[in-house]
Amino acid sequence: MIKEYKTKEKGYHPFIIEDGWQLAKLNYTEEQHIDKIIQLDVHLETDEVFVAIAGKAVLIAAEIVDKVPQFELEPMKINQIYNIPKGVWHNIAMEEGSEVLIAEKSNTHISDFEHFALNDLQKKELGIMVKGELESLKI
């Protein structure tokens, strides 16, 4: 009767997809390293909930004004629940070994997203900001 879900493989893994919602696990992958983040994502139909369960991660939110992102960063505390409302541009920077649970509307990862590509200057600015936030996290 009880189902158990476990994965240590790198990347995004939706493992419970039910009527209208899903739970996924994001394990550190090179694309989530701050030096590799090249874009922001937005979901237009659903909020997205994040819970860091291991390691160090920084939640990145942004408002885009005239094609320039205005970043807001939140160093993630382990077992704290964070919500990104629908319509907010976002991404997550992670250090190796980090694990994050993600709850969202089902199939959001397939159809409800748009991307905003960061230019080199924006990537550099974001990198400096995130590295400062990662250094402030305690494990």
CSV table of N, CA and C in Angstrom, one decimal:
chain,number,residue,atom,x,y,z
A,1,MET,N,0.8,-1.2,0.0
A,1,MET,CA,0.0,0.0,0.0
A,1,MET,C,0.9,1.3,0.0
A,2,ILE,N,2.0,1.2,0.6
A,2,ILE,CA,2.9,2.4,0.7
A,2,ILE,C,3.9,2.3,-0.4
A,3,LYS,N,4.0,3.4,-1.2
A,3,LYS,CA,4.9,3.4,-2.3
A,3,LYS,C,6.1,4.3,-1.9
A,4,GLU,N,7.3,3.9,-2.3
A,4,GLU,CA,8.5,4.7,-1.9
A,4,GLU,C,9.2,5.1,-3.2
A,5,TYR,N,9.6,6.4,-3.3
A,5,TYR,CA,10.3,6.9,-4.4
A,5,TYR,C,11.6,7.4,-4.0
A,6,LYS,N,12.6,7.0,-4.8
A,6,LYS,CA,14.0,7.4,-4.5
A,6,LYS,C,14.8,7.6,-5.8
A,7,THR,N,15.5,8.6,-5.9
A,7,THR,CA,16.4,8.8,-7.0
A,7,THR,C,17.6,9.7,-6.6
A,8,LYS,N,18.8,9.2,-7.0
A,8,LYS,CA,20.0,10.0,-6.8
A,8,LYS,C,20.5,10.5,-8.1
A,9,GLU,N,19.9,10.1,-9.2
A,9,GLU,CA,20.4,10.5,-10.5
A,9,GLU,C,20.2,12.0,-10.7
A,10,LYS,N,21.2,12.6,-11.4
A,10,LYS,CA,21.2,14.0,-11.6
A,10,LYS,C,20.0,14.4,-12.4
A,11,GLY,N,19.5,15.6,-12.2
A,11,GLY,CA,18.4,16.1,-13.1
A,11,GLY,C,17.0,16.2,-12.4
A,12,TYR,N,16.0,16.4,-13.3
A,12,TYR,CA,14.6,16.6,-12.9
A,12,TYR,C,13.9,15.3,-13.1
A,13,HIS,N,13.2,14.9,-12.0
A,13,HIS,CA,12.5,13.6,-12.0
A,13,HIS,C,11.1,13.7,-11.5
A,14,PRO,N,10.0,13.9,-12.3
A,14,PRO,CA,8.7,13.9,-11.8
A,14,PRO,C,8.4,12.4,-11.4
A,15,PHE,N,8.0,12.1,-10.2
A,15,PHE,CA,7.8,10.8,-9.8
A,15,PHE,C,6.4,10.5,-9.2
A,16,ILE,N,5.6,11.5,-8.9
A,16,ILE,CA,4.2,11.3,-8.6
A,16,ILE,C,3.4,12.3,-9.4
A,17,ILE,N,2.6,11.7,-10.3
A,17,ILE,CA,1.8,12.6,-11.2
A,17,ILE,C,0.4,12.1,-11.0
A,18,GLU,N,-0.4,12.9,-10.3
A,18,GLU,CA,-1.8,12.6,-10.0
A,18,GLU,C,-2.8,13.6,-10.7
A,19,ASP,N,-4.0,13.5,-10.3
A,19,ASP,CA,-5.1,14.3,-10.9
A,19,ASP,C,-4.8,15.8,-10.6
A,20,GLY,N,-4.2,16.5,-11.6
A,20,GLY,CA,-4.0,17.9,-11.5
A,20,GLY,C,-2.7,18.4,-10.8
A,21,TRP,N,-1.9,17.5,-10.3
A,21,TRP,CA,-0.7,18.0,-9.6
A,21,TRP,C,0.4,16.9,-9.7
A,22,GLN,N,1.6,17.3,-9.4
A,22,GLN,CA,2.7,16.4,-9.5
A,22,GLN,C,3.8,16.8,-8.5
A,23,LEU,N,4.6,15.8,-8.1
A,23,LEU,CA,5.7,16.0,-7.2
A,23,LEU,C,6.9,15.5,-7.9
A,24,ALA,N,8.0,16.4,-8.0
A,24,ALA,CA,9.2,16.0,-8.7
A,24,ALA,C,10.4,16.3,-7.8
A,25,LYS,N,11.5,15.7,-8.1
A,25,LYS,CA,12.7,15.9,-7.4
A,25,LYS,C,13.8,16.4,-8.4
A,26,LEU,N,14.4,17.5,-8.0
A,26,LEU,CA,15.5,18.0,-8.8
A,26,LEU,C,16.8,17.8,-8.1
A,27,ASN,N,17.6,16.9,-8.6
A,27,ASN,CA,19.0,16.7,-8.0
A,27,ASN,C,19.9,17.5,-8.8
A,28,TYR,N,21.0,18.0,-8.1
A,28,TYR,CA,22.0,18.8,-8.8
A,28,TYR,C,22.4,18.2,-10.2
A,29,THR,N,22.4,19.1,-11.1
A,29,THR,CA,22.9,18.8,-12.4
A,29,THR,C,23.8,20.0,-12.9
A,30,GLU,N,24.7,19.8,-13.8
A,30,GLU,CA,25.6,20.8,-14.2
A,30,GLU,C,24.8,22.1,-14.7
A,31,GLU,N,23.7,21.9,-15.3
A,31,GLU,CA,22.9,23.0,-15.8
A,31,GLU,C,22.4,23.9,-14.7
A,32,GLN,N,22.3,23.4,-13.5
A,32,GLN,CA,21.8,24.2,-12.4
A,32,GLN,C,23.0,24.9,-11.6
A,33,HIS,N,24.2,24.6,-12.0
A,33,HIS,CA,25.4,25.3,-11.4
A,33,HIS,C,25.3,26.7,-11.8
A,34,ILE,N,25.7,27.6,-10.9
A,34,ILE,CA,25.5,29.1,-11.2
A,34,ILE,C,26.3,29.5,-12.5
A,35,ASP,N,27.4,28.8,-12.7
A,35,ASP,CA,28.2,29.2,-13.9
A,35,ASP,C,27.6,28.7,-15.2
A,36,LYS,N,26.5,27.9,-15.1
A,36,LYS,CA,25.9,27.3,-16.3
A,36,LYS,C,24.5,27.8,-16.5
A,37,ILE,N,23.9,28.6,-15.6
A,37,ILE,CA,22.5,29.1,-15.8
A,37,ILE,C,22.5,30.1,-17.0
A,38,ILE,N,21.7,29.8,-18.0
A,38,ILE,CA,21.7,30.6,-19.2
A,38,ILE,C,20.3,31.2,-19.4
A,39,GLN,N,19.3,30.8,-18.6
A,39,GLN,CA,17.9,31.3,-18.9
A,39,GLN,C,17.1,31.3,-17.6
A,40,LEU,N,16.0,32.0,-17.7
A,40,LEU,CA,14.9,32.0,-16.7
A,40,LEU,C,13.7,31.3,-17.3
A,41,ASP,N,12.9,30.7,-16.5
A,41,ASP,CA,11.6,30.1,-16.9
A,41,ASP,C,10.4,30.8,-16.3
A,42,VAL,N,9.3,30.7,-16.9
A,42,VAL,CA,8.0,31.1,-16.3
A,42,VAL,C,6.9,30.1,-16.6
A,43,HIS,N,6.0,29.9,-15.6
A,43,HIS,CA,4.8,29.1,-15.8
A,43,HIS,C,3.6,30.1,-15.8
A,44,LEU,N,2.8,30.0,-16.8
A,44,LEU,CA,1.7,30.9,-16.9
A,44,LEU,C,0.4,30.4,-16.2
A,45,GLU,N,0.4,29.1,-15.9
A,45,GLU,CA,-0.9,28.5,-15.4
A,45,GLU,C,-0.8,27.9,-14.0
A,46,THR,N,0.4,28.0,-13.4
A,46,THR,CA,0.5,27.3,-12.1
A,46,THR,C,1.6,28.0,-11.3
A,47,ASP,N,1.4,27.9,-10.0
A,47,ASP,CA,2.5,28.2,-9.0
A,47,ASP,C,3.4,27.0,-9.0
A,48,GLU,N,4.6,27.2,-8.4
A,48,GLU,CA,5.6,26.1,-8.3
A,48,GLU,C,6.1,26.2,-6.9
A,49,VAL,N,6.1,25.1,-6.2
A,49,VAL,CA,6.6,25.1,-4.8
A,49,VAL,C,7.9,24.3,-4.7
A,50,PHE,N,8.8,24.9,-4.0
A,50,PHE,CA,10.2,24.3,-3.9
A,50,PHE,C,10.5,24.0,-2.4
A,51,VAL,N,11.1,22.9,-2.1
A,51,VAL,CA,11.6,22.6,-0.8
A,51,VAL,C,13.0,22.0,-0.9
A,52,ALA,N,14.0,22.7,-0.4
A,52,ALA,CA,15.4,22.1,-0.4
A,52,ALA,C,15.5,21.1,0.6
A,53,ILE,N,16.0,19.9,0.3
A,53,ILE,CA,16.1,18.8,1.3
A,53,ILE,C,17.5,18.4,1.5
A,54,ALA,N,18.5,18.9,0.7
A,54,ALA,CA,19.9,18.6,0.9
A,54,ALA,C,20.7,19.7,0.2
A,55,GLY,N,21.9,20.0,0.7
A,55,GLY,CA,22.9,20.8,0.0
A,55,GLY,C,22.6,22.3,0.1
A,56,LYS,N,23.1,23.0,-0.8
A,56,LYS,CA,22.9,24.5,-0.9
A,56,LYS,C,22.3,24.9,-2.2
A,57,ALA,N,21.2,25.7,-2.2
A,57,ALA,CA,20.5,26.1,-3.3
A,57,ALA,C,20.0,27.6,-3.1
A,58,VAL,N,19.9,28.3,-4.2
A,58,VAL,CA,19.4,29.7,-4.2
A,58,VAL,C,18.3,29.8,-5.2
A,59,LEU,N,17.1,30.2,-4.8
A,59,LEU,CA,16.0,30.4,-5.6
A,59,LEU,C,16.1,31.8,-6.3
A,60,ILE,N,16.0,31.8,-7.6
A,60,ILE,CA,16.1,33.0,-8.3
A,60,ILE,C,14.8,33.4,-8.9
A,61,ALA,N,14.3,34.6,-8.6
A,61,ALA,CA,13.1,35.1,-9.2
A,61,ALA,C,13.4,36.4,-9.9
A,62,ALA,N,12.6,36.8,-10.9
A,62,ALA,CA,13.0,38.1,-11.6
A,62,ALA,C,11.7,38.6,-12.2
A,63,GLU,N,11.7,39.9,-12.3
A,63,GLU,CA,10.7,40.7,-13.1
A,63,GLU,C,11.5,41.2,-14.3
A,64,ILE,N,11.0,41.0,-15.5
A,64,ILE,CA,11.7,41.5,-16.7
A,64,ILE,C,11.1,42.8,-17.2
A,65,VAL,N,11.9,43.8,-17.2
A,65,VAL,CA,11.5,45.1,-17.6
A,65,VAL,C,12.3,45.6,-18.8
A,66,ASP,N,11.7,45.8,-19.9
A,66,ASP,CA,12.5,46.2,-21.1
A,66,ASP,C,13.6,45.2,-21.4
A,67,LYS,N,13.3,43.9,-21.3
A,67,LYS,CA,14.3,42.8,-21.6
A,67,LYS,C,15.4,42.8,-20.6
A,68,VAL,N,15.3,43.4,-19.4
A,68,VAL,CA,16.3,43.4,-18.4
A,68,VAL,C,15.7,42.8,-17.1
A,69,PRO,N,16.3,41.6,-16.7
A,69,PRO,CA,15.8,41.0,-15.5
A,69,PRO,C,16.2,41.8,-14.2
A,70,GLN,N,15.2,42.0,-13.3
A,70,GLN,CA,15.5,42.6,-12.0
A,70,GLN,C,15.4,41.4,-11.0
A,71,PHE,N,16.5,40.9,-10.6
A,71,PHE,CA,16.6,39.7,-9.8
A,71,PHE,C,16.3,39.9,-8.4
A,72,GLU,N,15.6,38.9,-7.8
A,72,GLU,CA,15.4,38.7,-6.4
A,72,GLU,C,15.9,37.3,-6.0
A,73,LEU,N,16.7,37.2,-5.0
A,73,LEU,CA,17.3,35.9,-4.7
A,73,LEU,C,16.9,35.5,-3.3
A,74,GLU,N,16.8,34.2,-3.1
A,74,GLU,CA,16.4,33.7,-1.8
A,74,GLU,C,17.3,32.4,-1.5
A,75,PRO,N,18.3,32.5,-0.6
A,75,PRO,CA,19.0,31.3,-0.2
A,75,PRO,C,18.0,30.4,0.5
A,76,MET,N,18.0,29.1,0.0
A,76,MET,CA,17.0,28.2,0.5
A,76,MET,C,17.5,27.5,1.7
A,77,LYS,N,16.6,27.6,2.8
A,77,LYS,CA,16.9,26.8,4.0
A,77,LYS,C,16.3,25.4,3.8
A,78,ILE,N,17.0,24.5,4.4
A,78,ILE,CA,16.5,23.1,4.3
A,78,ILE,C,15.2,22.9,5.0
A,79,ASN,N,14.2,22.3,4.3
A,79,ASN,CA,12.9,22.0,4.8
A,79,ASN,C,12.0,23.2,4.9
A,80,GLN,N,12.4,24.3,4.3
A,80,GLN,CA,11.5,25.5,4.2
A,80,GLN,C,10.7,25.5,2.9
A,81,ILE,N,9.5,25.8,2.9
A,81,ILE,CA,8.7,25.8,1.7
A,81,ILE,C,8.7,27.2,1.0
A,82,TYR,N,9.0,27.2,-0.3
A,82,TYR,CA,9.0,28.4,-1.0
A,82,TYR,C,8.1,28.3,-2.2
A,83,ASN,N,7.3,29.4,-2.5
A,83,ASN,CA,6.4,29.4,-3.6
A,83,ASN,C,6.8,30.4,-4.6
A,84,ILE,N,6.8,30.0,-5.9
A,84,ILE,CA,7.0,31.0,-7.0
A,84,ILE,C,5.6,31.0,-7.7
A,85,PRO,N,4.9,32.2,-7.6
A,85,PRO,CA,3.6,32.3,-8.2
A,85,PRO,C,3.6,32.2,-9.7
A,86,LYS,N,2.5,31.8,-10.3
A,86,LYS,CA,2.5,31.8,-11.8
A,86,LYS,C,2.8,33.2,-12.3
A,87,GLY,N,3.5,33.2,-13.4
A,87,GLY,CA,3.8,34.5,-14.1
A,87,GLY,C,5.1,35.1,-13.6
A,88,VAL,N,5.8,34.4,-12.6
A,88,VAL,CA,7.1,35.0,-12.1
A,88,VAL,C,8.2,34.2,-12.8
A,89,TRP,N,9.1,34.9,-13.4
A,89,TRP,CA,10.3,34.3,-14.0
A,89,TRP,C,11.2,33.7,-12.9
A,90,HIS,N,11.8,32.6,-13.1
A,90,HIS,CA,12.6,32.0,-12.0
A,90,HIS,C,13.6,30.9,-12.6
A,91,ASN,N,14.5,30.5,-11.7
A,91,ASN,CA,15.4,29.4,-11.9
A,91,ASN,C,15.9,29.0,-10.5
A,92,ILE,N,16.8,28.1,-10.4
A,92,ILE,CA,17.4,27.7,-9.2
A,92,ILE,C,18.8,27.3,-9.4
A,93,ALA,N,19.7,27.9,-8.6
A,93,ALA,CA,21.1,27.7,-8.6
A,93,ALA,C,21.4,26.7,-7.5
A,94,MET,N,22.2,25.7,-7.8
A,94,MET,CA,22.5,24.6,-6.8
A,94,MET,C,24.0,24.3,-6.8
A,95,GLU,N,24.5,23.9,-5.7
A,95,GLU,CA,25.8,23.3,-5.6
A,95,GLU,C,25.7,21.8,-5.7
A,96,GLU,N,26.8,21.1,-6.1
A,96,GLU,CA,26.8,19.7,-6.2
A,96,GLU,C,26.3,19.0,-4.9
A,97,GLY,N,25.5,18.0,-5.1
A,97,GLY,CA,25.0,17.3,-3.9
A,97,GLY,C,23.6,17.8,-3.4
A,98,SER,N,23.2,18.9,-4.0
A,98,SER,CA,21.9,19.5,-3.6
A,98,SER,C,20.7,18.8,-4.2
A,99,GLU,N,19.6,18.8,-3.4
A,99,GLU,CA,18.4,18.1,-3.8
A,99,GLU,C,17.2,19.0,-3.4
A,100,VAL,N,16.2,19.1,-4.3
A,100,VAL,CA,15.1,20.0,-4.1
A,100,VAL,C,13.8,19.2,-4.6
A,101,LEU,N,12.8,19.3,-3.7
A,101,LEU,CA,11.5,18.8,-4.2
A,101,LEU,C,10.7,19.9,-4.8
A,102,ILE,N,9.9,19.6,-5.8
A,102,ILE,CA,9.1,20.6,-6.6
A,102,ILE,C,7.7,20.0,-6.7
A,103,ALA,N,6.7,20.8,-6.2
A,103,ALA,CA,5.3,20.5,-6.4
A,103,ALA,C,4.7,21.5,-7.3
A,104,GLU,N,3.9,21.0,-8.3
A,104,GLU,CA,3.3,21.9,-9.3
A,104,GLU,C,2.1,21.2,-10.0
A,105,LYS,N,1.4,22.0,-10.8
A,105,LYS,CA,0.4,21.5,-11.6
A,105,LYS,C,0.9,20.4,-12.5
A,106,SER,N,0.2,19.3,-12.7
A,106,SER,CA,0.7,18.2,-13.5
A,106,SER,C,1.0,18.6,-14.9
A,107,ASN,N,2.1,18.1,-15.5
A,107,ASN,CA,2.6,18.3,-16.8
A,107,ASN,C,3.0,19.7,-17.1
A,108,THR,N,3.2,20.5,-16.1
A,108,THR,CA,3.8,21.8,-16.2
A,108,THR,C,5.1,21.8,-16.9
A,109,HIS,N,5.9,20.8,-16.6
A,109,HIS,CA,7.3,20.7,-17.1
A,109,HIS,C,7.2,20.3,-18.6
A,110,ILE,N,6.1,19.9,-19.2
A,110,ILE,CA,5.9,19.6,-20.6
A,110,ILE,C,5.4,20.7,-21.4
A,111,SER,N,4.4,21.4,-20.9
A,111,SER,CA,3.7,22.4,-21.8
A,111,SER,C,3.5,23.8,-21.3
A,112,ASP,N,3.6,24.0,-20.0
A,112,ASP,CA,3.4,25.4,-19.5
A,112,ASP,C,4.7,26.1,-19.1
A,113,PHE,N,5.5,26.5,-20.0
A,113,PHE,CA,6.7,27.2,-19.7
A,113,PHE,C,7.1,28.0,-20.9
A,114,GLU,N,7.8,29.1,-20.6
A,114,GLU,CA,8.5,29.9,-21.6
A,114,GLU,C,9.9,30.2,-21.0
A,115,HIS,N,10.8,30.5,-21.9
A,115,HIS,CA,12.2,30.8,-21.5
A,115,HIS,C,12.6,32.2,-21.8
A,116,PHE,N,13.4,32.8,-21.0
A,116,PHE,CA,14.1,34.1,-21.3
A,116,PHE,C,15.6,33.9,-21.2
A,117,ALA,N,16.2,34.0,-22.4
A,117,ALA,CA,17.7,33.8,-22.4
A,117,ALA,C,18.4,35.0,-21.8
A,118,LEU,N,19.3,34.7,-20.9
A,118,LEU,CA,20.2,35.7,-20.3
A,118,LEU,C,21.4,36.0,-21.2
A,119,ASN,N,21.7,37.3,-21.4
A,119,ASN,CA,22.9,37.7,-22.1
A,119,ASN,C,24.1,37.5,-21.2
A,120,ASP,N,25.3,37.7,-21.8
A,120,ASP,CA,26.5,37.5,-21.0
A,120,ASP,C,26.6,38.4,-19.8
A,121,LEU,N,26.2,39.7,-19.9
A,121,LEU,CA,26.3,40.6,-18.8
A,121,LEU,C,25.3,40.2,-17.7
A,122,GLN,N,24.1,39.8,-18.1
A,122,GLN,CA,23.1,39.3,-17.1
A,122,GLN,C,23.5,38.0,-16.4
A,123,LYS,N,24.2,37.1,-17.1
A,123,LYS,CA,24.7,35.9,-16.5
A,123,LYS,C,25.8,36.2,-15.5
A,124,LYS,N,26.6,37.2,-15.8
A,124,LYS,CA,27.7,37.6,-14.9
A,124,LYS,C,27.1,38.2,-13.7
A,125,GLU,N,26.2,39.1,-13.8
A,125,GLU,CA,25.6,39.8,-12.7
A,125,GLU,C,24.9,38.8,-11.8
A,126,LEU,N,24.1,37.9,-12.4
A,126,LEU,CA,23.4,36.9,-11.6
A,126,LEU,C,24.4,36.0,-10.9
A,127,GLY,N,25.5,35.6,-11.6
A,127,GLY,CA,26.5,34.7,-10.9
A,127,GLY,C,27.1,35.4,-9.7
A,128,ILE,N,27.5,36.6,-9.8
A,128,ILE,CA,28.0,37.3,-8.6
A,128,ILE,C,27.0,37.4,-7.5
A,129,MET,N,25.8,37.7,-7.8
A,129,MET,CA,24.8,37.7,-6.7
A,129,MET,C,24.5,36.4,-6.1
A,130,VAL,N,24.4,35.3,-6.9
A,130,VAL,CA,24.2,34.0,-6.3
A,130,VAL,C,25.3,33.5,-5.5
A,131,LYS,N,26.5,33.7,-6.0
A,131,LYS,CA,27.7,33.2,-5.2
A,131,LYS,C,27.7,33.8,-3.8
A,132,GLY,N,27.4,35.1,-3.7
A,132,GLY,CA,27.3,35.7,-2.4
A,132,GLY,C,26.2,35.1,-1.5
A,133,GLU,N,25.1,34.7,-2.1
A,133,GLU,CA,24.0,34.1,-1.4
A,133,GLU,C,24.4,32.7,-1.0
A,134,LEU,N,25.1,31.9,-1.8
A,134,LEU,CA,25.5,30.6,-1.5
A,134,LEU,C,26.5,30.6,-0.4
A,135,GLU,N,27.4,31.5,-0.3
A,135,GLU,CA,28.4,31.6,0.7
A,135,GLU,C,27.7,31.9,2.1
A,136,SER,N,26.5,32.5,2.1
A,136,SER,CA,25.9,32.8,3.3
A,136,SER,C,25.1,31.7,3.9
A,137,LEU,N,24.9,30.6,3.1
A,137,LEU,CA,24.1,29.4,3.6
A,137,LEU,C,25.0,28.6,4.5
A,138,LYS,N,24.4,28.1,5.6
A,138,LYS,CA,25.1,27.2,6.5
A,138,LYS,C,24.5,25.8,6.3
A,139,ILE,N,25.4,24.8,6.4
A,139,ILE,CA,24.9,23.4,6.3
A,139,ILE,C,25.2,22.8,7.6
